[in-house]
Amino acid sequence: MQNMDMRTVSFRRMIVAALLFAVAASTSTLYAQKRSADYGVFKHAGAEIGFGTEGFRLSLGTTITPFFELGVGLNYMPAFTLSGNMKFRNTTVNIPTASGDMNTYYLNTVKVEGKLDRLTFDANLYVYPFGPGTIFFVGAGVSVGGGRVAKLSGHSDEAARIYNENRDYFDSGLVQYESMVEAVVGKTALSFAKTGDIIGEVRTKKVRPYVGAGIGRLVAKGGMGMRLEAGVQFTGKLKLYQGDEEIPYDDILERADNQLAKLIDRMNFYPVIRLTLTGRLM
């Protein structure tokens, strides 16, 4: 009799446990369905505004699931200038005179300035690996535009003097000033305009992969929030152009003492830091 009572109690306990498990499972399923239904592209959206190494930033974002957000952004870097002197060695220009002699000019130093201003667009997918309610994320995407990193300009008073003192010779059409008055560095020749100016551009890939990580939701849980992101764009090696011609600049950099030339030489990726204020739109 006692054994039967114990079996009855055990059976009742099993029934209660099964009922509790069923209730918990159905509640969890309903909650998950509700959470899933609460997410989707453009069901919730947010915006962020801020600044960083790409300049001023404005972006829009939307939740896809509790773990994923999609964002698109626009960045504007206001113009600023780096400058310095570029040194040339053993660069001479010989101009024949009417008497048959040669006037010799020496091009030793050129002042170079780089004006940096960029407008870029980016699209990124953000993953929150620790789930809903967490703020740590990793992201990947692309940055598009801004193929021209910097516009270069240089001036040599000596190069301008060569043309001004020998106008008849160059205007006769027997020789082109641009091909004769060059700053030769190693195997590289940079052409001057008749004003003594050098114009060029530093270019990079127009589409650059991006990876990063940070804290903060793009679509803020409350009305407002903060977001910090750090990553890198993979630019590849920067290229120097004069007109549509690519100029090999390894020899130039060996004789450069300015920050811009060193930046060109060392920059194979672009560091990205973004500090923004986020707001929920819906």
PDB file of C-alpha atoms in Angstrom:
ATOM      1  CA  MET A   1       0.000   0.000   0.000  1.00  0.00           C
ATOM      2  CA  GLN A   2       2.790   2.333   0.875  1.00  0.00           C
ATOM      3  CA  ASN A   3       4.542   1.574  -2.397  1.00  0.00           C
ATOM      4  CA  MET A   4       1.399   2.433  -4.309  1.00  0.00           C
ATOM      5  CA  ASP A   5       1.095   5.822  -2.542  1.00  0.00           C
ATOM      6  CA  MET A   6       4.707   6.659  -3.416  1.00  0.00           C
ATOM      7  CA  ARG A   7       4.089   5.780  -7.051  1.00  0.00           C
ATOM      8  CA  THR A   8       1.008   7.985  -7.093  1.00  0.00           C
ATOM      9  CA  VAL A   9       2.987  10.946  -5.667  1.00  0.00           C
ATOM     10  CA  SER A  10       5.787  10.443  -8.190  1.00  0.00           C
ATOM     11  CA  PHE A  11       3.302  10.261 -11.049  1.00  0.00           C
ATOM     12  CA  ARG A  12       1.633  13.492  -9.900  1.00  0.00           C
ATOM     13  CA  ARG A  13       5.002  15.215  -9.702  1.00  0.00           C
ATOM     14  CA  MET A  14       5.805  14.126 -13.232  1.00  0.00           C
ATOM     15  CA  ILE A  15       2.483  15.521 -14.477  1.00  0.00           C
ATOM     16  CA  VAL A  16       3.085  18.857 -12.712  1.00  0.00           C
ATOM     17  CA  ALA A  17       6.632  19.082 -14.119  1.00  0.00           C
ATOM     18  CA  ALA A  18       5.372  18.318 -17.620  1.00  0.00           C
ATOM     19  CA  LEU A  19       2.678  20.982 -17.315  1.00  0.00           C
ATOM     20  CA  LEU A  20       5.187  23.546 -16.059  1.00  0.00           C
ATOM     21  CA  PHE A  21       7.558  22.721 -18.929  1.00  0.00           C
ATOM     22  CA  ALA A  22       4.731  23.051 -21.472  1.00  0.00           C
ATOM     23  CA  VAL A  23       3.685  26.416 -20.033  1.00  0.00           C
ATOM     24  CA  ALA A  24       7.308  27.660 -20.053  1.00  0.00           C
ATOM     25  CA  ALA A  25       7.870  26.454 -23.602  1.00  0.00           C
ATOM     26  CA  SER A  26       4.697  28.061 -24.929  1.00  0.00           C
ATOM     27  CA  THR A  27       5.483  31.325 -23.115  1.00  0.00           C
ATOM     28  CA  SER A  28       9.013  31.358 -24.529  1.00  0.00           C
ATOM     29  CA  THR A  29       7.689  30.636 -28.012  1.00  0.00           C
ATOM     30  CA  LEU A  30       5.109  33.414 -27.802  1.00  0.00           C
ATOM     31  CA  TYR A  31       7.769  35.822 -26.478  1.00  0.00           C
ATOM     32  CA  ALA A  32      10.183  34.897 -29.252  1.00  0.00           C
ATOM     33  CA  GLN A  33       7.447  35.314 -31.857  1.00  0.00           C
ATOM     34  CA  LYS A  34       6.577  38.697 -30.409  1.00  0.00           C
ATOM     35  CA  ARG A  35      10.241  39.779 -30.385  1.00  0.00           C
ATOM     36  CA  SER A  36      10.680  38.517 -33.937  1.00  0.00           C
ATOM     37  CA  ALA A  37       7.551  40.314 -35.112  1.00  0.00           C
ATOM     38  CA  ASP A  38       8.829  43.483 -33.455  1.00  0.00           C
ATOM     39  CA  TYR A  39      11.895  43.551 -35.696  1.00  0.00           C
ATOM     40  CA  GLY A  40      12.409  43.876 -39.435  1.00  0.00           C
ATOM     41  CA  VAL A  41      13.856  46.295 -41.969  1.00  0.00           C
ATOM     42  CA  PHE A  42      12.470  49.807 -41.366  1.00  0.00           C
ATOM     43  CA  LYS A  43      10.182  48.731 -38.504  1.00  0.00           C
ATOM     44  CA  HIS A  44      12.507  50.713 -36.281  1.00  0.00           C
ATOM     45  CA  ALA A  45      14.837  53.418 -37.541  1.00  0.00           C
ATOM     46  CA  GLY A  46      17.331  55.831 -36.083  1.00  0.00           C
ATOM     47  CA  ALA A  47      19.777  58.549 -37.054  1.00  0.00           C
ATOM     48  CA  GLU A  48      23.190  59.622 -35.848  1.00  0.00           C
ATOM     49  CA  ILE A  49      25.204  62.791 -36.195  1.00  0.00           C
ATOM     50  CA  GLY A  50      28.779  63.365 -35.115  1.00  0.00           C
ATOM     51  CA  PHE A  51      32.366  63.624 -36.217  1.00  0.00           C
ATOM     52  CA  GLY A  52      35.544  61.610 -36.536  1.00  0.00           C
ATOM     53  CA  THR A  53      38.544  60.945 -38.728  1.00  0.00           C
ATOM     54  CA  GLU A  54      36.308  60.954 -41.826  1.00  0.00           C
ATOM     55  CA  GLY A  55      34.997  64.428 -40.951  1.00  0.00           C
ATOM     56  CA  PHE A  56      31.428  65.328 -40.076  1.00  0.00           C
ATOM     57  CA  ARG A  57      29.033  62.368 -40.214  1.00  0.00           C
ATOM     58  CA  LEU A  58      25.304  61.900 -40.767  1.00  0.00           C
ATOM     59  CA  SER A  59      23.790  58.419 -41.025  1.00  0.00           C
ATOM     60  CA  LEU A  60      20.531  56.485 -40.914  1.00  0.00           C
ATOM     61  CA  GLY A  61      20.021  52.991 -39.546  1.00  0.00           C
ATOM     62  CA  THR A  62      17.398  50.314 -39.113  1.00  0.00           C
ATOM     63  CA  THR A  63      17.080  47.136 -37.055  1.00  0.00           C
ATOM     64  CA  ILE A  64      16.826  43.810 -38.910  1.00  0.00           C
ATOM     65  CA  THR A  65      16.748  41.415 -35.947  1.00  0.00           C
ATOM     66  CA  PRO A  66      17.731  41.825 -32.269  1.00  0.00           C
ATOM     67  CA  PHE A  67      21.250  40.872 -33.386  1.00  0.00           C
ATOM     68  CA  PHE A  68      21.638  42.904 -36.617  1.00  0.00           C
ATOM     69  CA  GLU A  69      21.444  46.549 -37.697  1.00  0.00           C
ATOM     70  CA  LEU A  70      21.980  48.086 -41.124  1.00  0.00           C
ATOM     71  CA  GLY A  71      23.358  51.594 -41.533  1.00  0.00           C
ATOM     72  CA  VAL A  72      24.208  54.024 -44.344  1.00  0.00           C
ATOM     73  CA  GLY A  73      26.220  57.189 -43.792  1.00  0.00           C
ATOM     74  CA  LEU A  74      27.548  60.345 -45.410  1.00  0.00           C
ATOM     75  CA  ASN A  75      30.883  61.878 -44.348  1.00  0.00           C
ATOM     76  CA  TYR A  76      32.368  65.248 -45.241  1.00  0.00           C
ATOM     77  CA  MET A  77      35.959  66.173 -44.500  1.00  0.00           C
ATOM     78  CA  PRO A  78      36.483  69.964 -44.600  1.00  0.00           C
ATOM     79  CA  ALA A  79      39.550  71.162 -46.459  1.00  0.00           C
ATOM     80  CA  PHE A  80      42.837  71.436 -44.595  1.00  0.00           C
ATOM     81  CA  THR A  81      46.386  71.766 -45.834  1.00  0.00           C
ATOM     82  CA  LEU A  82      49.715  70.043 -45.212  1.00  0.00           C
ATOM     83  CA  SER A  83      52.837  71.683 -46.583  1.00  0.00           C
ATOM     84  CA  GLY A  84      56.587  71.314 -46.747  1.00  0.00           C
ATOM     85  CA  ASN A  85      59.623  71.426 -49.012  1.00  0.00           C
ATOM     86  CA  MET A  86      60.550  68.748 -51.526  1.00  0.00           C
ATOM     87  CA  LYS A  87      64.267  68.661 -52.235  1.00  0.00           C
ATOM     88  CA  PHE A  88      65.793  67.780 -55.601  1.00  0.00           C
ATOM     89  CA  ARG A  89      69.433  66.937 -56.169  1.00  0.00           C
ATOM     90  CA  ASN A  90      71.580  67.595 -59.250  1.00  0.00           C
ATOM     91  CA  THR A  91      68.730  69.062 -61.267  1.00  0.00           C
ATOM     92  CA  THR A  92      69.894  71.509 -63.914  1.00  0.00           C
ATOM     93  CA  VAL A  93      68.299  73.165 -66.939  1.00  0.00           C
ATOM     94  CA  ASN A  94      70.509  74.506 -69.739  1.00  0.00           C
ATOM     95  CA  ILE A  95      69.058  77.117 -72.097  1.00  0.00           C
ATOM     96  CA  PRO A  96      71.020  78.097 -75.248  1.00  0.00           C
ATOM     97  CA  THR A  97      71.565  81.817 -75.857  1.00  0.00           C
ATOM     98  CA  ALA A  98      71.818  83.751 -79.121  1.00  0.00           C
ATOM     99  CA  SER A  99      75.603  83.874 -78.723  1.00  0.00           C
ATOM    100  CA  GLY A 100      75.822  80.076 -78.519  1.00  0.00           C
ATOM    101  CA  ASP A 101      76.499  79.947 -74.798  1.00  0.00           C
ATOM    102  CA  MET A 102      74.362  78.169 -72.217  1.00  0.00           C
ATOM    103  CA  ASN A 103      72.475  79.674 -69.318  1.00  0.00           C
ATOM    104  CA  THR A 104      72.350  77.136 -66.526  1.00  0.00           C
ATOM    105  CA  TYR A 105      69.574  77.078 -63.931  1.00  0.00           C
ATOM    106  CA  TYR A 106      69.386  74.913 -60.836  1.00  0.00           C
ATOM    107  CA  LEU A 107      66.187  73.529 -59.345  1.00  0.00           C
ATOM    108  CA  ASN A 108      66.945  72.551 -55.771  1.00  0.00           C
ATOM    109  CA  THR A 109      63.758  72.964 -53.733  1.00  0.00           C
ATOM    110  CA  VAL A 110      60.055  72.985 -54.458  1.00  0.00           C
ATOM    111  CA  LYS A 111      57.429  73.986 -51.908  1.00  0.00           C
ATOM    112  CA  VAL A 112      54.582  71.477 -51.942  1.00  0.00           C
ATOM    113  CA  GLU A 113      51.120  71.789 -50.400  1.00  0.00           C
ATOM    114  CA  GLY A 114      48.441  69.128 -50.185  1.00  0.00           C
ATOM    115  CA  LYS A 115      44.825  70.202 -49.810  1.00  0.00           C
ATOM    116  CA  LEU A 116      42.726  67.416 -48.326  1.00  0.00           C
ATOM    117  CA  ASP A 117      38.935  67.493 -48.628  1.00  0.00           C
ATOM    118  CA  ARG A 118      36.664  64.495 -49.179  1.00  0.00           C
ATOM    119  CA  LEU A 119      33.032  63.457 -49.455  1.00  0.00           C
ATOM    120  CA  THR A 120      32.391  59.738 -48.857  1.00  0.00           C
ATOM    121  CA  PHE A 121      29.420  57.398 -48.536  1.00  0.00           C
ATOM    122  CA  ASP A 122      29.366  54.139 -46.588  1.00  0.00           C
ATOM    123  CA  ALA A 123      27.098  51.155 -45.965  1.00  0.00           C
ATOM    124  CA  ASN A 124      27.670  48.800 -43.026  1.00  0.00           C
ATOM    125  CA  LEU A 125      26.133  45.753 -41.368  1.00  0.00           C
ATOM    126  CA  TYR A 126      26.454  45.704 -37.573  1.00  0.00           C
ATOM    127  CA  VAL A 127      26.267  42.539 -35.448  1.00  0.00           C
ATOM    128  CA  TYR A 128      25.547  42.513 -31.699  1.00  0.00           C
ATOM    129  CA  PRO A 129      26.964  39.077 -30.778  1.00  0.00           C
ATOM    130  CA  PHE A 130      25.748  39.099 -27.164  1.00  0.00           C
ATOM    131  CA  GLY A 131      22.110  39.540 -28.115  1.00  0.00           C
ATOM    132  CA  PRO A 132      19.248  41.947 -27.422  1.00  0.00           C
ATOM    133  CA  GLY A 133      19.819  44.703 -24.925  1.00  0.00           C
ATOM    134  CA  THR A 134      23.611  44.688 -25.373  1.00  0.00           C
ATOM    135  CA  ILE A 135      25.591  47.537 -26.910  1.00  0.00           C
ATOM    136  CA  PHE A 136      28.876  45.957 -28.050  1.00  0.00           C
ATOM    137  CA  PHE A 137      29.034  45.409 -31.812  1.00  0.00           C
ATOM    138  CA  VAL A 138      31.277  44.437 -34.676  1.00  0.00           C
ATOM    139  CA  GLY A 139      30.691  45.731 -38.185  1.00  0.00           C
ATOM    140  CA  ALA A 140      31.769  45.380 -41.791  1.00  0.00           C
ATOM    141  CA  GLY A 141      30.954  47.200 -44.993  1.00  0.00           C
ATOM    142  CA  VAL A 142      32.301  49.461 -47.711  1.00  0.00           C
ATOM    143  CA  SER A 143      33.237  53.106 -48.100  1.00  0.00           C
ATOM    144  CA  VAL A 144      32.593  54.595 -51.544  1.00  0.00           C
ATOM    145  CA  GLY A 145      33.790  57.808 -53.202  1.00  0.00           C
ATOM    146  CA  GLY A 146      36.563  60.161 -52.333  1.00  0.00           C
ATOM    147  CA  GLY A 147      38.968  58.677 -54.887  1.00  0.00           C
ATOM    148  CA  ARG A 148      41.008  61.860 -54.713  1.00  0.00           C
ATOM    149  CA  VAL A 149      42.613  62.014 -51.300  1.00  0.00           C
ATOM    150  CA  ALA A 150      44.503  65.276 -51.815  1.00  0.00           C
ATOM    151  CA  LYS A 151      45.136  67.904 -54.453  1.00  0.00           C
ATOM    152  CA  LEU A 152      48.825  68.721 -54.661  1.00  0.00           C
ATOM    153  CA  SER A 153      50.309  72.034 -55.667  1.00  0.00           C
ATOM    154  CA  GLY A 154      53.918  73.108 -55.711  1.00  0.00           C
ATOM    155  CA  HIS A 155      55.777  76.195 -56.860  1.00  0.00           C
ATOM    156  CA  SER A 156      59.357  76.941 -57.832  1.00  0.00           C
ATOM    157  CA  ASP A 157      60.442  80.555 -58.297  1.00  0.00           C
ATOM    158  CA  GLU A 158      63.458  79.319 -60.212  1.00  0.00           C
ATOM    159  CA  ALA A 159      61.283  77.387 -62.690  1.00  0.00           C
ATOM    160  CA  ALA A 160      59.146  80.483 -63.260  1.00  0.00           C
ATOM    161  CA  ARG A 161      62.309  82.555 -63.802  1.00  0.00           C
ATOM    162  CA  ILE A 162      63.507  80.140 -66.481  1.00  0.00           C
ATOM    163  CA  TYR A 163      60.447  80.885 -68.610  1.00  0.00           C
ATOM    164  CA  ASN A 164      60.323  84.597 -67.877  1.00  0.00           C
ATOM    165  CA  GLU A 165      63.964  85.097 -68.883  1.00  0.00           C
ATOM    166  CA  ASN A 166      63.702  82.938 -72.004  1.00  0.00           C
ATOM    167  CA  ARG A 167      60.232  83.659 -73.393  1.00  0.00           C
ATOM    168  CA  ASP A 168      61.412  84.055 -77.006  1.00  0.00           C
ATOM    169  CA  TYR A 169      63.163  80.710 -76.932  1.00  0.00           C
ATOM    170  CA  PHE A 170      60.160  78.798 -75.617  1.00  0.00           C
ATOM    171  CA  ASP A 171      57.546  80.731 -77.609  1.00  0.00           C
ATOM    172  CA  SER A 172      59.376  79.973 -80.854  1.00  0.00           C
ATOM    173  CA  GLY A 173      57.920  76.485 -80.776  1.00  0.00           C
ATOM    174  CA  LEU A 174      61.296  74.776 -81.144  1.00  0.00           C
ATOM    175  CA  VAL A 175      61.007  73.202 -77.715  1.00  0.00           C
ATOM    176  CA  GLN A 176      58.226  72.727 -75.185  1.00  0.00           C
ATOM    177  CA  TYR A 177      58.816  74.358 -71.843  1.00  0.00           C
ATOM    178  CA  GLU A 178      56.900  71.604 -70.002  1.00  0.00           C
ATOM    179  CA  SER A 179      59.131  68.852 -71.380  1.00  0.00           C
ATOM    180  CA  MET A 180      62.373  70.754 -70.868  1.00  0.00           C
ATOM    181  CA  VAL A 181      61.833  72.276 -67.434  1.00  0.00           C
ATOM    182  CA  GLU A 182      61.409  69.272 -65.186  1.00  0.00           C
ATOM    183  CA  ALA A 183      62.492  68.346 -61.726  1.00  0.00           C
ATOM    184  CA  VAL A 184      64.216  64.992 -62.132  1.00  0.00           C
ATOM    185  CA  VAL A 185      64.375  62.791 -59.050  1.00  0.00           C
ATOM    186  CA  GLY A 186      65.867  59.358 -59.608  1.00  0.00           C
ATOM    187  CA  LYS A 187      63.785  57.916 -62.463  1.00  0.00           C
ATOM    188  CA  THR A 188      60.893  60.294 -61.902  1.00  0.00           C
ATOM    189  CA  ALA A 189      60.307  63.570 -63.773  1.00  0.00           C
ATOM    190  CA  LEU A 190      57.824  66.192 -62.576  1.00  0.00           C
ATOM    191  CA  SER A 191      56.762  68.788 -65.129  1.00  0.00           C
ATOM    192  CA  PHE A 192      56.372  72.467 -64.328  1.00  0.00           C
ATOM    193  CA  ALA A 193      53.871  74.859 -65.847  1.00  0.00           C
ATOM    194  CA  LYS A 194      55.233  78.133 -67.213  1.00  0.00           C
ATOM    195  CA  THR A 195      54.196  79.818 -63.991  1.00  0.00           C
ATOM    196  CA  GLY A 196      56.574  77.548 -62.082  1.00  0.00           C
ATOM    197  CA  ASP A 197      53.720  75.492 -60.641  1.00  0.00           C
ATOM    198  CA  ILE A 198      53.363  71.732 -60.244  1.00  0.00           C
ATOM    199  CA  ILE A 199      49.823  70.355 -60.058  1.00  0.00           C
ATOM    200  CA  GLY A 200      48.981  66.789 -59.112  1.00  0.00           C
ATOM    201  CA  GLU A 201      46.650  64.527 -57.167  1.00  0.00           C
ATOM    202  CA  VAL A 202      46.952  61.736 -54.632  1.00  0.00           C
ATOM    203  CA  ARG A 203      44.374  59.041 -55.377  1.00  0.00           C
ATOM    204  CA  THR A 204      43.100  55.879 -53.757  1.00  0.00           C
ATOM    205  CA  LYS A 205      40.588  53.139 -54.569  1.00  0.00           C
ATOM    206  CA  LYS A 206      37.035  54.458 -54.903  1.00  0.00           C
ATOM    207  CA  VAL A 207      35.572  51.401 -53.133  1.00  0.00           C
ATOM    208  CA  ARG A 208      37.298  50.460 -49.875  1.00  0.00           C
ATOM    209  CA  PRO A 209      36.409  47.536 -47.543  1.00  0.00           C
ATOM    210  CA  TYR A 210      35.806  48.448 -43.899  1.00  0.00           C
ATOM    211  CA  VAL A 211      35.803  46.548 -40.583  1.00  0.00           C
ATOM    212  CA  GLY A 212      35.254  47.960 -37.129  1.00  0.00           C
ATOM    213  CA  ALA A 213      33.864  47.528 -33.615  1.00  0.00           C
ATOM    214  CA  GLY A 214      32.434  49.698 -30.899  1.00  0.00           C
ATOM    215  CA  ILE A 215      29.702  50.336 -28.332  1.00  0.00           C
ATOM    216  CA  GLY A 216      26.241  51.831 -28.727  1.00  0.00           C
ATOM    217  CA  ARG A 217      23.124  50.970 -30.707  1.00  0.00           C
ATOM    218  CA  LEU A 218      22.583  52.670 -34.055  1.00  0.00           C
ATOM    219  CA  VAL A 219      18.853  52.633 -33.291  1.00  0.00           C
ATOM    220  CA  ALA A 220      18.801  53.846 -29.695  1.00  0.00           C
ATOM    221  CA  LYS A 221      16.646  51.852 -27.250  1.00  0.00           C
ATOM    222  CA  GLY A 222      15.479  55.060 -25.624  1.00  0.00           C
ATOM    223  CA  GLY A 223      15.019  58.417 -27.283  1.00  0.00           C
ATOM    224  CA  MET A 224      18.728  59.326 -27.434  1.00  0.00           C
ATOM    225  CA  GLY A 225      22.081  57.636 -27.075  1.00  0.00           C
ATOM    226  CA  MET A 226      25.831  57.815 -27.676  1.00  0.00           C
ATOM    227  CA  ARG A 227      27.907  55.647 -29.971  1.00  0.00           C
ATOM    228  CA  LEU A 228      31.657  55.124 -30.333  1.00  0.00           C
ATOM    229  CA  GLU A 229      33.117  53.194 -33.262  1.00  0.00           C
ATOM    230  CA  ALA A 230      36.684  52.415 -34.337  1.00  0.00           C
ATOM    231  CA  GLY A 231      37.907  50.561 -37.410  1.00  0.00           C
ATOM    232  CA  VAL A 232      39.952  50.699 -40.593  1.00  0.00           C
ATOM    233  CA  GLN A 233      39.363  51.219 -44.308  1.00  0.00           C
ATOM    234  CA  PHE A 234      41.671  49.203 -46.546  1.00  0.00           C
ATOM    235  CA  THR A 235      42.810  51.787 -49.089  1.00  0.00           C
ATOM    236  CA  GLY A 236      45.767  49.972 -50.607  1.00  0.00           C
ATOM    237  CA  LYS A 237      48.809  51.965 -51.657  1.00  0.00           C
ATOM    238  CA  LEU A 238      48.095  55.573 -52.559  1.00  0.00           C
ATOM    239  CA  LYS A 239      49.007  56.743 -56.062  1.00  0.00           C
ATOM    240  CA  LEU A 240      50.370  60.050 -57.316  1.00  0.00           C
ATOM    241  CA  TYR A 241      49.046  61.479 -60.593  1.00  0.00           C
ATOM    242  CA  GLN A 242      50.023  64.441 -62.739  1.00  0.00           C
ATOM    243  CA  GLY A 243      47.161  64.922 -65.151  1.00  0.00           C
ATOM    244  CA  ASP A 244      46.091  61.405 -66.131  1.00  0.00           C
ATOM    245  CA  GLU A 245      49.606  60.008 -65.807  1.00  0.00           C
ATOM    246  CA  GLU A 246      50.588  57.986 -62.763  1.00  0.00           C
ATOM    247  CA  ILE A 247      53.914  59.152 -61.344  1.00  0.00           C
ATOM    248  CA  PRO A 248      56.128  56.657 -59.484  1.00  0.00           C
ATOM    249  CA  TYR A 249      57.048  58.511 -56.326  1.00  0.00           C
ATOM    250  CA  ASP A 250      59.424  56.233 -54.427  1.00  0.00           C
ATOM    251  CA  ASP A 251      62.412  58.357 -55.460  1.00  0.00           C
ATOM    252  CA  ILE A 252      60.571  61.556 -54.587  1.00  0.00           C
ATOM    253  CA  LEU A 253      59.785  60.373 -51.080  1.00  0.00           C
ATOM    254  CA  GLU A 254      63.457  59.676 -50.378  1.00  0.00           C
ATOM    255  CA  ARG A 255      64.148  63.382 -50.805  1.00  0.00           C
ATOM    256  CA  ALA A 256      61.023  64.767 -49.176  1.00  0.00           C
ATOM    257  CA  ASP A 257      60.980  66.412 -45.774  1.00  0.00           C
ATOM    258  CA  ASN A 258      57.262  67.176 -45.531  1.00  0.00           C
ATOM    259  CA  GLN A 259      54.423  65.472 -43.685  1.00  0.00           C
ATOM    260  CA  LEU A 260      52.326  64.940 -46.811  1.00  0.00           C
ATOM    261  CA  ALA A 261      54.984  62.861 -48.574  1.00  0.00           C
ATOM    262  CA  LYS A 262      55.438  60.693 -45.493  1.00  0.00           C
ATOM    263  CA  LEU A 263      51.673  60.243 -45.276  1.00  0.00           C
ATOM    264  CA  ILE A 264      51.555  59.025 -48.898  1.00  0.00           C
ATOM    265  CA  ASP A 265      54.379  56.596 -48.275  1.00  0.00           C
ATOM    266  CA  ARG A 266      53.005  54.978 -45.121  1.00  0.00           C
ATOM    267  CA  MET A 267      49.258  54.971 -45.676  1.00  0.00           C
ATOM    268  CA  ASN A 268      47.948  51.575 -46.834  1.00  0.00           C
ATOM    269  CA  PHE A 269      44.858  51.767 -44.648  1.00  0.00           C
ATOM    270  CA  TYR A 270      42.837  54.626 -43.212  1.00  0.00           C
ATOM    271  CA  PRO A 271      41.998  54.666 -39.480  1.00  0.00           C
ATOM    272  CA  VAL A 272      38.332  55.349 -38.721  1.00  0.00           C
ATOM    273  CA  ILE A 273      37.065  56.748 -35.423  1.00  0.00           C
ATOM    274  CA  ARG A 274      33.461  57.930 -35.096  1.00  0.00           C
ATOM    275  CA  LEU A 275      31.858  59.596 -32.059  1.00  0.00           C
ATOM    276  CA  THR A 276      28.183  60.227 -32.631  1.00  0.00           C
ATOM    277  CA  LEU A 277      24.913  61.154 -30.965  1.00  0.00           C
ATOM    278  CA  THR A 278      22.088  58.769 -31.891  1.00  0.00           C
ATOM    279  CA  GLY A 279      18.336  59.302 -31.887  1.00  0.00           C
ATOM    280  CA  ARG A 280      15.407  56.961 -32.448  1.00  0.00           C
ATOM    281  CA  LEU A 281      13.082  57.984 -35.293  1.00  0.00           C
ATOM    282  CA  MET A 282      10.491  55.202 -34.968  1.00  0.00           C
TER     283      MET A 282
END
